[in-house]
Amino acid sequence: MTWENYYMPSSIEEALSLLDKHQGEARLIAGGTDLMVQHKSEPIEAKALIDIGGIPDLKKIHEENGRVYVGAAATHSQVVSSPLLKEKGRVLVDAAKAVGALQIRNVGTIAGNVVTAQPAADTAIALVALDACVHIQSGSEKLEKPVLDTFLGPGKSSINPSKELITAFSYPTPTSLERTGFIRFARRDSLALPLVNLGFWLILKEDQKTVKEIRIAVGPMSTVPFRARETEASMKDVQISEEELEKAGLVIAEEVTPRDSFRGSADFKKYLIGVALKRAIKVVLDGKGVDWDD
Amino acid sequence: MNYTNLGKDTPILDGLEKVTGRARFVPDLKVEGMLYGKVLRSPYPHARLLKIDTSKAERVSGVKGIITGNNVSQHRFGTMVPDWVILPRDKVRFHGDEIAAVAANSEEAAAEAASLIKVEYEELPAVYDPELAMAEDAPQLYEDKENNIAVTFNVHTGNVDDALAKADLVFEETYETNQVYQAHMEPMGALVVPGDYERLIMWLSTQVPSMSRLRYAEALEMCSEDLRIIKPHVGGGFGAKFEYKSHILAAVLTRKTGLPVRMVNCREEDFRAGNPRVPMKIWVKLGLKKDGTLLAKDTKIIAGNGARTVYAPAITSTACYRIDSLYKFQNVRSTGYTVYTNTIPTSCFRGFGNAQMHFAMESALDTICHQNNLDPIEIRKLNGVTPGFTSIHGWEINSCALKECLEKATQESDWYEKKKEADQKGPVKKGIGVAICNHVSGNRPFYKPFDGSSSLVRLTPEGKAIVFTGEADIGQGMNTTFALIAAEAVGLNVKDVRTAAVDTDISPFGLGSFATRGTTIGGRAVYEAAINLKKQLIEHVARVYEKQAEEIKINNGKIYFAGNEEPLPVAEAMQQISYTLGGTSLVGHGVFVPNTVLPDENKYGNVSPAYPFACHIAEVEVDTETGKIRLLNYWAVHDVGRVLNKQTLEGQIEGGVMMGAGWVLGEDMVLKDGALVNPNFHDYCLPTAMDIPRGKIYSYFMESDDPNGPFGAKGIGEPSLNPVPAAIANAVFDAVGVRITDLPITPEKILAGLDI
Ligand SMILES: Cc1cc2nc3c(=O)[nH]c(=O)nc-3n(C[C@H](O)[C@H](O)[C@H](O)COP(=O)(O)OP(=O)(O)OC[C@H]3O[C@@H](n4cnc5c(N)ncnc54)[C@H](O)[C@@H]3O)c2cc1C
């Protein structure tokens, strides 16, 4: 272990002042499910760890002034069991359900998932689909930016966890015409990184059938969570039907550029993402949820 | 027959210790002054060692000893082929090959020192594919092994060419089985402690304590009596935990430093240098009559030995000919090559080559039935061996409930109804598949000098019995089974019986846990010892209580006399007996030498005292859009001879089925330039609890009462896995019409088969 101190602040202010005090030589830790794994292969250079898991304000999931807020240190399990999100953030709930296994979900957090910046991080994909806003504090400064802008490359985030604290993610409370969903395919049903995953948000026209606007986030299709903007454009003003979904599946398969790996070939992933899109959006047709593990 | 202890659900006797974390395994052991051992492994698949410089490593604080090929004996030894040295001086032959070993007073110091050993290499061309390794111009691993062939196995009985010429149907196909990892929970390890009289005490995580002792004595150039092997709790073996290089390295370091050394693989090492399954390419040609009668079988197998020989040649020969005694063949021919490659040495893994061949044979039969409109259940009934049959290789099938297994599985799974099911709507299709298997319960040629087992059962003055055996409980519950057998044979209650940990200073020699022999051979020796003890007990009771021996009965811990006399607790009687005999315990001694013979040059001879059989039926669902296969239900019907303990039988079956399912549905050791790409549980995808069948794994037992097994019992460990790959592959074919002949069956292969 390289660090000398392990802090457990109980408020955001305390956490910020600890970061301040250590002048960039401390490191935030939430569930530690990424940090401790990284530490084993490459020791973390930090004089102190600041554990934000005991800060109640960072764990809140609530609605305020027309926006849904999810605290940065909310665990995946918390997200899964939130009645608010079940109704107003289905994509996030289904993504959180997919993470690791129960033990991992009980401690792993959504901010950790975002800052680790893996191209197929499940809840990160969901937040990108929601075009969530990241609320950041550094010293007395408060900052907001779209979550997609925080991803710089594989494992590279614009957030500096030795200086900046994510406090929450937020997005506008969905109207009755909005739908979201998440799907993933993996080599086994638990404890596996996705072969492909996909989150979407869409808003329908008044007819309840035609896409007014859609956002599709997919992984691992690039060095960062990927927005399939061509596919999104192709689906605008389209009335959803089995045939149209087939078509959209082909568009997205063409749009993405995954890599070959021992987990699956690039062609296989391209093909699968098409199936994923089709199946995920079927939710809009039949009104039922997607059971990604089924 | 009414049994007091058998046929019930008896939880394993050490279960509580294990689930509460009190049971101690090799990695938990610690002794005063103990050093930590670390192996330096080759980063190249094939390289000449030019220079090894340990000077920097020696200066690391806490380092007590370093060994390399330059300061250890270079004599050759080995398990089947003398191609092992303690550490090589000339070259390394696989990515992970041992180059040096360090002992230091902390794990960190040992790891640091190992990383500071400077090795100069000259990289050599390498070969990974066994078939390519046999080519004339392939890189050579050993100078004296032409075409990299370690061992060739040949058998030809009857006249295969004639029979094929006369056959109505001739079927030919090539199958490939991949390399998979046993994934025992406890990685391989040893603790070696210097003992008195210059002896070494080795605490080993092993399934073959007595055999390891012989081999390590050879490696260390010691008398085997000067090695004391103790086997504590073992966290699984599945075939991996036979003789192992690191055990020897720990012993050499102990001798060098005079201090205890504990050497335990980290998980990555266990992947990179364990003893994974022998990969095989299997060519099969079968000749049949129109009605499905099997006339001839012709096979050729090329098997990967890896960079040195562990047990792959025995596994290859098993793949070549064991299945010939599942069916009533009259003409068989097989050639098997065990070939060196620059990859991890391969060895035993549940099924021992028979599993690989079952994938080929049982898949082939399925295809033959499909192509010729034959019934896959009936063809197996038609050709399967029957009680009292002597197979083409002289194997004496005594008990055999193969037909009953087929019938029960067909009935329980509702096979014929499910087969009838017409075209299914939607992208997800259901399918059902069958496969059967045979196996052995002991394998005479595995250890050439002898076959059999012996045991001691001691009855203490407190009336408690302790079973001593050299056969190894490695987590499968052997110790509980031995206690049950002894309890039933003497007439005790199993709660008063335990089995001692194997300690070669005390326990009899035991060949070990392999070939599904523990219950049948080891258990029969325990039975004989218990019967012998019972006889002594009755004689002494008769003497001390002045009764006729003939009128004494022992049951459930009590001694019964003729008439209405109150039964006497065994504990009370034993106390009185011991008072008359200087406080002694009674010791029963039992030996079982099975009626097996070493096969002759034509591979003829009965190799096992009993043969277990099984029929498996798998029901799957295949998503034709994603290629994903899901298990729905699984029916496993086994001829176990006699149910000694229902719970451990079910445990073996559920474990065997899921182990097989993991193998067939995705487990794979992936090499890139000879290096393992996925040496961890994240990338090497074992099934988890989420991947078990959506419905259930149903286990059923047929009690065929084998004349040689204790109370008629036969083994279960390996037959629980043998039919799994083919049963699932056949179910997949039934679902979507895609025949996969190379394992694993991945979604990508399914989609390719569907032309997507
Ligand atoms: C066995 C296993 C399985 C897994 N499976 C999955 C999976 O299926 N899908 C998936 O997406 N992920 C998976 N993960 C990865 C991991 O669990 C998730 O990424 C998790 O969300 C990380 O959260 P954490 O709280 O544990 O992060 P930590 O490890 O505590 O932190 C990760 C990074 O985020 C920084 N950080 C944490 N909180 C903040 C904050 N509030 N502000 C600024 N920086 C912060 C830390 O300094 C660190 O750099 C798995 C991990 C393991 C060990």
PDB file of N, CA and C in Angstrom, chain B residues 641-690:
ATOM      1  N   GLY B 641     -24.254 -48.784  -9.298  1.00  0.00           N
ATOM      2  CA  GLY B 641     -24.089 -50.032  -8.537  1.00  0.00           C
ATOM      3  C   GLY B 641     -24.929 -50.029  -7.276  1.00  0.00           C
ATOM      4  N   ARG B 642     -24.592 -49.116  -6.386  1.00  0.00           N
ATOM      5  CA  ARG B 642     -25.348 -48.969  -5.143  1.00  0.00           C
ATOM      6  C   ARG B 642     -25.236 -47.514  -4.688  1.00  0.00           C
ATOM      7  N   VAL B 643     -26.318 -46.966  -4.186  1.00  0.00           N
ATOM      8  CA  VAL B 643     -26.273 -45.606  -3.635  1.00  0.00           C
ATOM      9  C   VAL B 643     -25.741 -45.680  -2.208  1.00  0.00           C
ATOM     10  N   LEU B 644     -24.523 -45.185  -2.012  1.00  0.00           N
ATOM     11  CA  LEU B 644     -23.981 -45.153  -0.646  1.00  0.00           C
ATOM     12  C   LEU B 644     -24.428 -43.875   0.041  1.00  0.00           C
ATOM     13  N   ASN B 645     -24.346 -42.755  -0.709  1.00  0.00           N
ATOM     14  CA  ASN B 645     -24.729 -41.461  -0.160  1.00  0.00           C
ATOM     15  C   ASN B 645     -25.372 -40.643  -1.274  1.00  0.00           C
ATOM     16  N   LYS B 646     -26.657 -40.416  -1.157  1.00  0.00           N
ATOM     17  CA  LYS B 646     -27.385 -39.730  -2.221  1.00  0.00           C
ATOM     18  C   LYS B 646     -26.841 -38.326  -2.459  1.00  0.00           C
ATOM     19  N   GLN B 647     -26.533 -37.658  -1.341  1.00  0.00           N
ATOM     20  CA  GLN B 647     -26.127 -36.256  -1.447  1.00  0.00           C
ATOM     21  C   GLN B 647     -24.826 -36.075  -2.236  1.00  0.00           C
ATOM     22  N   THR B 648     -23.839 -36.907  -1.950  1.00  0.00           N
ATOM     23  CA  THR B 648     -22.575 -36.744  -2.681  1.00  0.00           C
ATOM     24  C   THR B 648     -22.714 -37.209  -4.128  1.00  0.00           C
ATOM     25  N   LEU B 649     -23.579 -38.180  -4.368  1.00  0.00           N
ATOM     26  CA  LEU B 649     -23.810 -38.601  -5.759  1.00  0.00           C
ATOM     27  C   LEU B 649     -24.421 -37.445  -6.548  1.00  0.00           C
ATOM     28  N   GLU B 650     -25.435 -36.832  -5.968  1.00  0.00           N
ATOM     29  CA  GLU B 650     -26.065 -35.703  -6.659  1.00  0.00           C
ATOM     30  C   GLU B 650     -25.071 -34.562  -6.847  1.00  0.00           C
ATOM     31  N   GLY B 651     -24.240 -34.358  -5.849  1.00  0.00           N
ATOM     32  CA  GLY B 651     -23.221 -33.306  -5.953  1.00  0.00           C
ATOM     33  C   GLY B 651     -22.270 -33.568  -7.105  1.00  0.00           C
ATOM     34  N   GLN B 652     -21.845 -34.827  -7.229  1.00  0.00           N
ATOM     35  CA  GLN B 652     -20.936 -35.179  -8.324  1.00  0.00           C
ATOM     36  C   GLN B 652     -21.626 -34.991  -9.671  1.00  0.00           C
ATOM     37  N   ILE B 653     -22.888 -35.360  -9.742  1.00  0.00           N
ATOM     38  CA  ILE B 653     -23.590 -35.257 -11.023  1.00  0.00           C
ATOM     39  C   ILE B 653     -23.807 -33.787 -11.400  1.00  0.00           C
ATOM     40  N   GLU B 654     -24.291 -33.008 -10.451  1.00  0.00           N
ATOM     41  CA  GLU B 654     -24.523 -31.598 -10.775  1.00  0.00           C
ATOM     42  C   GLU B 654     -23.203 -30.909 -11.121  1.00  0.00           C
ATOM     43  N   GLY B 655     -22.159 -31.245 -10.370  1.00  0.00           N
ATOM     44  CA  GLY B 655     -20.848 -30.668 -10.674  1.00  0.00           C
ATOM     45  C   GLY B 655     -20.327 -31.127 -12.017  1.00  0.00           C
ATOM     46  N   GLY B 656     -20.474 -32.408 -12.296  1.00  0.00           N
ATOM     47  CA  GLY B 656     -19.981 -32.951 -13.567  1.00  0.00           C
ATOM     48  C   GLY B 656     -20.732 -32.363 -14.749  1.00  0.00           C
ATOM     49  N   VAL B 657     -22.025 -32.236 -14.604  1.00  0.00           N
ATOM     50  CA  VAL B 657     -22.838 -31.695 -15.704  1.00  0.00           C
ATOM     51  C   VAL B 657     -22.447 -30.237 -15.965  1.00  0.00           C
ATOM     52  N   MET B 658     -22.296 -29.452 -14.918  1.00  0.00           N
ATOM     53  CA  MET B 658     -21.967 -28.043 -15.145  1.00  0.00           C
ATOM     54  C   MET B 658     -20.525 -27.868 -15.614  1.00  0.00           C
ATOM     55  N   MET B 659     -19.647 -28.761 -15.144  1.00  0.00           N
ATOM     56  CA  MET B 659     -18.266 -28.703 -15.624  1.00  0.00           C
ATOM     57  C   MET B 659     -18.232 -29.011 -17.120  1.00  0.00           C
ATOM     58  N   GLY B 660     -19.018 -30.008 -17.515  1.00  0.00           N
ATOM     59  CA  GLY B 660     -19.097 -30.352 -18.933  1.00  0.00           C
ATOM     60  C   GLY B 660     -19.764 -29.243 -19.728  1.00  0.00           C
ATOM     61  N   ALA B 661     -20.795 -28.653 -19.145  1.00  0.00           N
ATOM     62  CA  ALA B 661     -21.512 -27.578 -19.839  1.00  0.00           C
ATOM     63  C   ALA B 661     -20.586 -26.377 -20.029  1.00  0.00           C
ATOM     64  N   GLY B 662     -19.780 -26.079 -19.025  1.00  0.00           N
ATOM     65  CA  GLY B 662     -18.834 -24.970 -19.144  1.00  0.00           C
ATOM     66  C   GLY B 662     -17.871 -25.207 -20.289  1.00  0.00           C
ATOM     67  N   TRP B 663     -17.402 -26.434 -20.378  1.00  0.00           N
ATOM     68  CA  TRP B 663     -16.452 -26.807 -21.429  1.00  0.00           C
ATOM     69  C   TRP B 663     -17.099 -26.656 -22.801  1.00  0.00           C
ATOM     70  N   VAL B 664     -18.268 -27.241 -22.962  1.00  0.00           N
ATOM     71  CA  VAL B 664     -18.857 -27.278 -24.296  1.00  0.00           C
ATOM     72  C   VAL B 664     -19.419 -25.908 -24.699  1.00  0.00           C
ATOM     73  N   LEU B 665     -19.812 -25.107 -23.742  1.00  0.00           N
ATOM     74  CA  LEU B 665     -20.461 -23.846 -24.100  1.00  0.00           C
ATOM     75  C   LEU B 665     -19.545 -22.624 -24.018  1.00  0.00           C
ATOM     76  N   GLY B 666     -18.266 -22.794 -23.861  1.00  0.00           N
ATOM     77  CA  GLY B 666     -17.458 -21.591 -23.969  1.00  0.00           C
ATOM     78  C   GLY B 666     -16.094 -21.583 -23.319  1.00  0.00           C
ATOM     79  N   GLU B 667     -15.856 -22.427 -22.313  1.00  0.00           N
ATOM     80  CA  GLU B 667     -14.537 -22.389 -21.695  1.00  0.00           C
ATOM     81  C   GLU B 667     -13.477 -22.713 -22.751  1.00  0.00           C
ATOM     82  N   ASP B 668     -12.394 -21.975 -22.704  1.00  0.00           N
ATOM     83  CA  ASP B 668     -11.362 -22.186 -23.714  1.00  0.00           C
ATOM     84  C   ASP B 668     -10.088 -21.494 -23.264  1.00  0.00           C
ATOM     85  N   MET B 669      -8.973 -22.210 -23.315  1.00  0.00           N
ATOM     86  CA  MET B 669      -7.697 -21.571 -23.004  1.00  0.00           C
ATOM     87  C   MET B 669      -7.135 -21.044 -24.324  1.00  0.00           C
ATOM     88  N   VAL B 670      -7.128 -19.728 -24.450  1.00  0.00           N
ATOM     89  CA  VAL B 670      -6.772 -19.120 -25.733  1.00  0.00           C
ATOM     90  C   VAL B 670      -5.297 -18.716 -25.708  1.00  0.00           C
ATOM     91  N   LEU B 671      -4.557 -19.203 -26.706  1.00  0.00           N
ATOM     92  CA  LEU B 671      -3.137 -18.870 -26.793  1.00  0.00           C
ATOM     93  C   LEU B 671      -2.900 -17.859 -27.897  1.00  0.00           C
ATOM     94  N   LYS B 672      -1.982 -16.932 -27.610  1.00  0.00           N
ATOM     95  CA  LYS B 672      -1.528 -16.048 -28.675  1.00  0.00           C
ATOM     96  C   LYS B 672      -0.004 -16.087 -28.642  1.00  0.00           C
ATOM     97  N   ASP B 673       0.596 -16.501 -29.722  1.00  0.00           N
ATOM     98  CA  ASP B 673       2.038 -16.719 -29.776  1.00  0.00           C
ATOM     99  C   ASP B 673       2.517 -17.543 -28.582  1.00  0.00           C
ATOM    100  N   GLY B 674       1.738 -18.521 -28.219  1.00  0.00           N
ATOM    101  CA  GLY B 674       2.143 -19.432 -27.161  1.00  0.00           C
ATOM    102  C   GLY B 674       1.812 -18.955 -25.764  1.00  0.00           C
ATOM    103  N   ALA B 675       1.382 -17.714 -25.626  1.00  0.00           N
ATOM    104  CA  ALA B 675       1.063 -17.195 -24.290  1.00  0.00           C
ATOM    105  C   ALA B 675      -0.443 -17.249 -24.078  1.00  0.00           C
ATOM    106  N   LEU B 676      -0.827 -17.609 -22.874  1.00  0.00           N
ATOM    107  CA  LEU B 676      -2.251 -17.700 -22.559  1.00  0.00           C
ATOM    108  C   LEU B 676      -2.843 -16.301 -22.466  1.00  0.00           C
ATOM    109  N   VAL B 677      -3.889 -16.052 -23.240  1.00  0.00           N
ATOM    110  CA  VAL B 677      -4.491 -14.723 -23.290  1.00  0.00           C
ATOM    111  C   VAL B 677      -5.428 -14.492 -22.101  1.00  0.00           C
ATOM    112  N   ASN B 678      -5.991 -15.584 -21.570  1.00  0.00           N
ATOM    113  CA  ASN B 678      -7.038 -15.423 -20.556  1.00  0.00           C
ATOM    114  C   ASN B 678      -6.745 -16.185 -19.254  1.00  0.00           C
ATOM    115  N   PRO B 679      -5.612 -15.895 -18.602  1.00  0.00           N
ATOM    116  CA  PRO B 679      -5.261 -16.667 -17.409  1.00  0.00           C
ATOM    117  C   PRO B 679      -5.909 -16.135 -16.127  1.00  0.00           C
ATOM    118  N   ASN B 680      -7.190 -15.865 -16.157  1.00  0.00           N
ATOM    119  CA  ASN B 680      -7.880 -15.397 -14.959  1.00  0.00           C
ATOM    120  C   ASN B 680      -9.362 -15.691 -15.101  1.00  0.00           C
ATOM    121  N   PHE B 681     -10.073 -15.617 -13.980  1.00  0.00           N
ATOM    122  CA  PHE B 681     -11.488 -15.996 -13.984  1.00  0.00           C
ATOM    123  C   PHE B 681     -12.396 -14.943 -14.606  1.00  0.00           C
ATOM    124  N   HIS B 682     -11.821 -13.816 -14.957  1.00  0.00           N
ATOM    125  CA  HIS B 682     -12.601 -12.801 -15.633  1.00  0.00           C
ATOM    126  C   HIS B 682     -12.717 -13.142 -17.119  1.00  0.00           C
ATOM    127  N   ASP B 683     -11.566 -13.487 -17.687  1.00  0.00           N
ATOM    128  CA  ASP B 683     -11.528 -13.724 -19.126  1.00  0.00           C
ATOM    129  C   ASP B 683     -11.766 -15.186 -19.487  1.00  0.00           C
ATOM    130  N   TYR B 684     -11.456 -16.063 -18.539  1.00  0.00           N
ATOM    131  CA  TYR B 684     -11.738 -17.480 -18.748  1.00  0.00           C
ATOM    132  C   TYR B 684     -13.102 -17.720 -18.131  1.00  0.00           C
ATOM    133  N   CYS B 685     -14.108 -17.857 -18.972  1.00  0.00           N
ATOM    134  CA  CYS B 685     -15.494 -17.822 -18.477  1.00  0.00           C
ATOM    135  C   CYS B 685     -16.021 -19.173 -18.038  1.00  0.00           C
ATOM    136  N   LEU B 686     -15.875 -19.455 -16.759  1.00  0.00           N
ATOM    137  CA  LEU B 686     -16.542 -20.622 -16.186  1.00  0.00           C
ATOM    138  C   LEU B 686     -18.015 -20.291 -16.036  1.00  0.00           C
ATOM    139  N   PRO B 687     -18.864 -21.289 -16.059  1.00  0.00           N
ATOM    140  CA  PRO B 687     -20.271 -20.973 -15.775  1.00  0.00           C
ATOM    141  C   PRO B 687     -20.426 -20.521 -14.315  1.00  0.00           C
ATOM    142  N   THR B 688     -21.352 -19.652 -14.075  1.00  0.00           N
ATOM    143  CA  THR B 688     -21.659 -19.254 -12.703  1.00  0.00           C
ATOM    144  C   THR B 688     -23.031 -19.831 -12.348  1.00  0.00           C
ATOM    145  N   ALA B 689     -23.465 -19.548 -11.137  1.00  0.00           N
ATOM    146  CA  ALA B 689     -24.773 -20.048 -10.699  1.00  0.00           C
ATOM    147  C   ALA B 689     -25.887 -19.568 -11.631  1.00  0.00           C
ATOM    148  N   MET B 690     -25.643 -18.441 -12.323  1.00  0.00           N
ATOM    149  CA  MET B 690     -26.664 -17.915 -13.234  1.00  0.00           C
ATOM    150  C   MET B 690     -26.792 -18.737 -14.524  1.00  0.00           C
TER     151      MET B 690
END
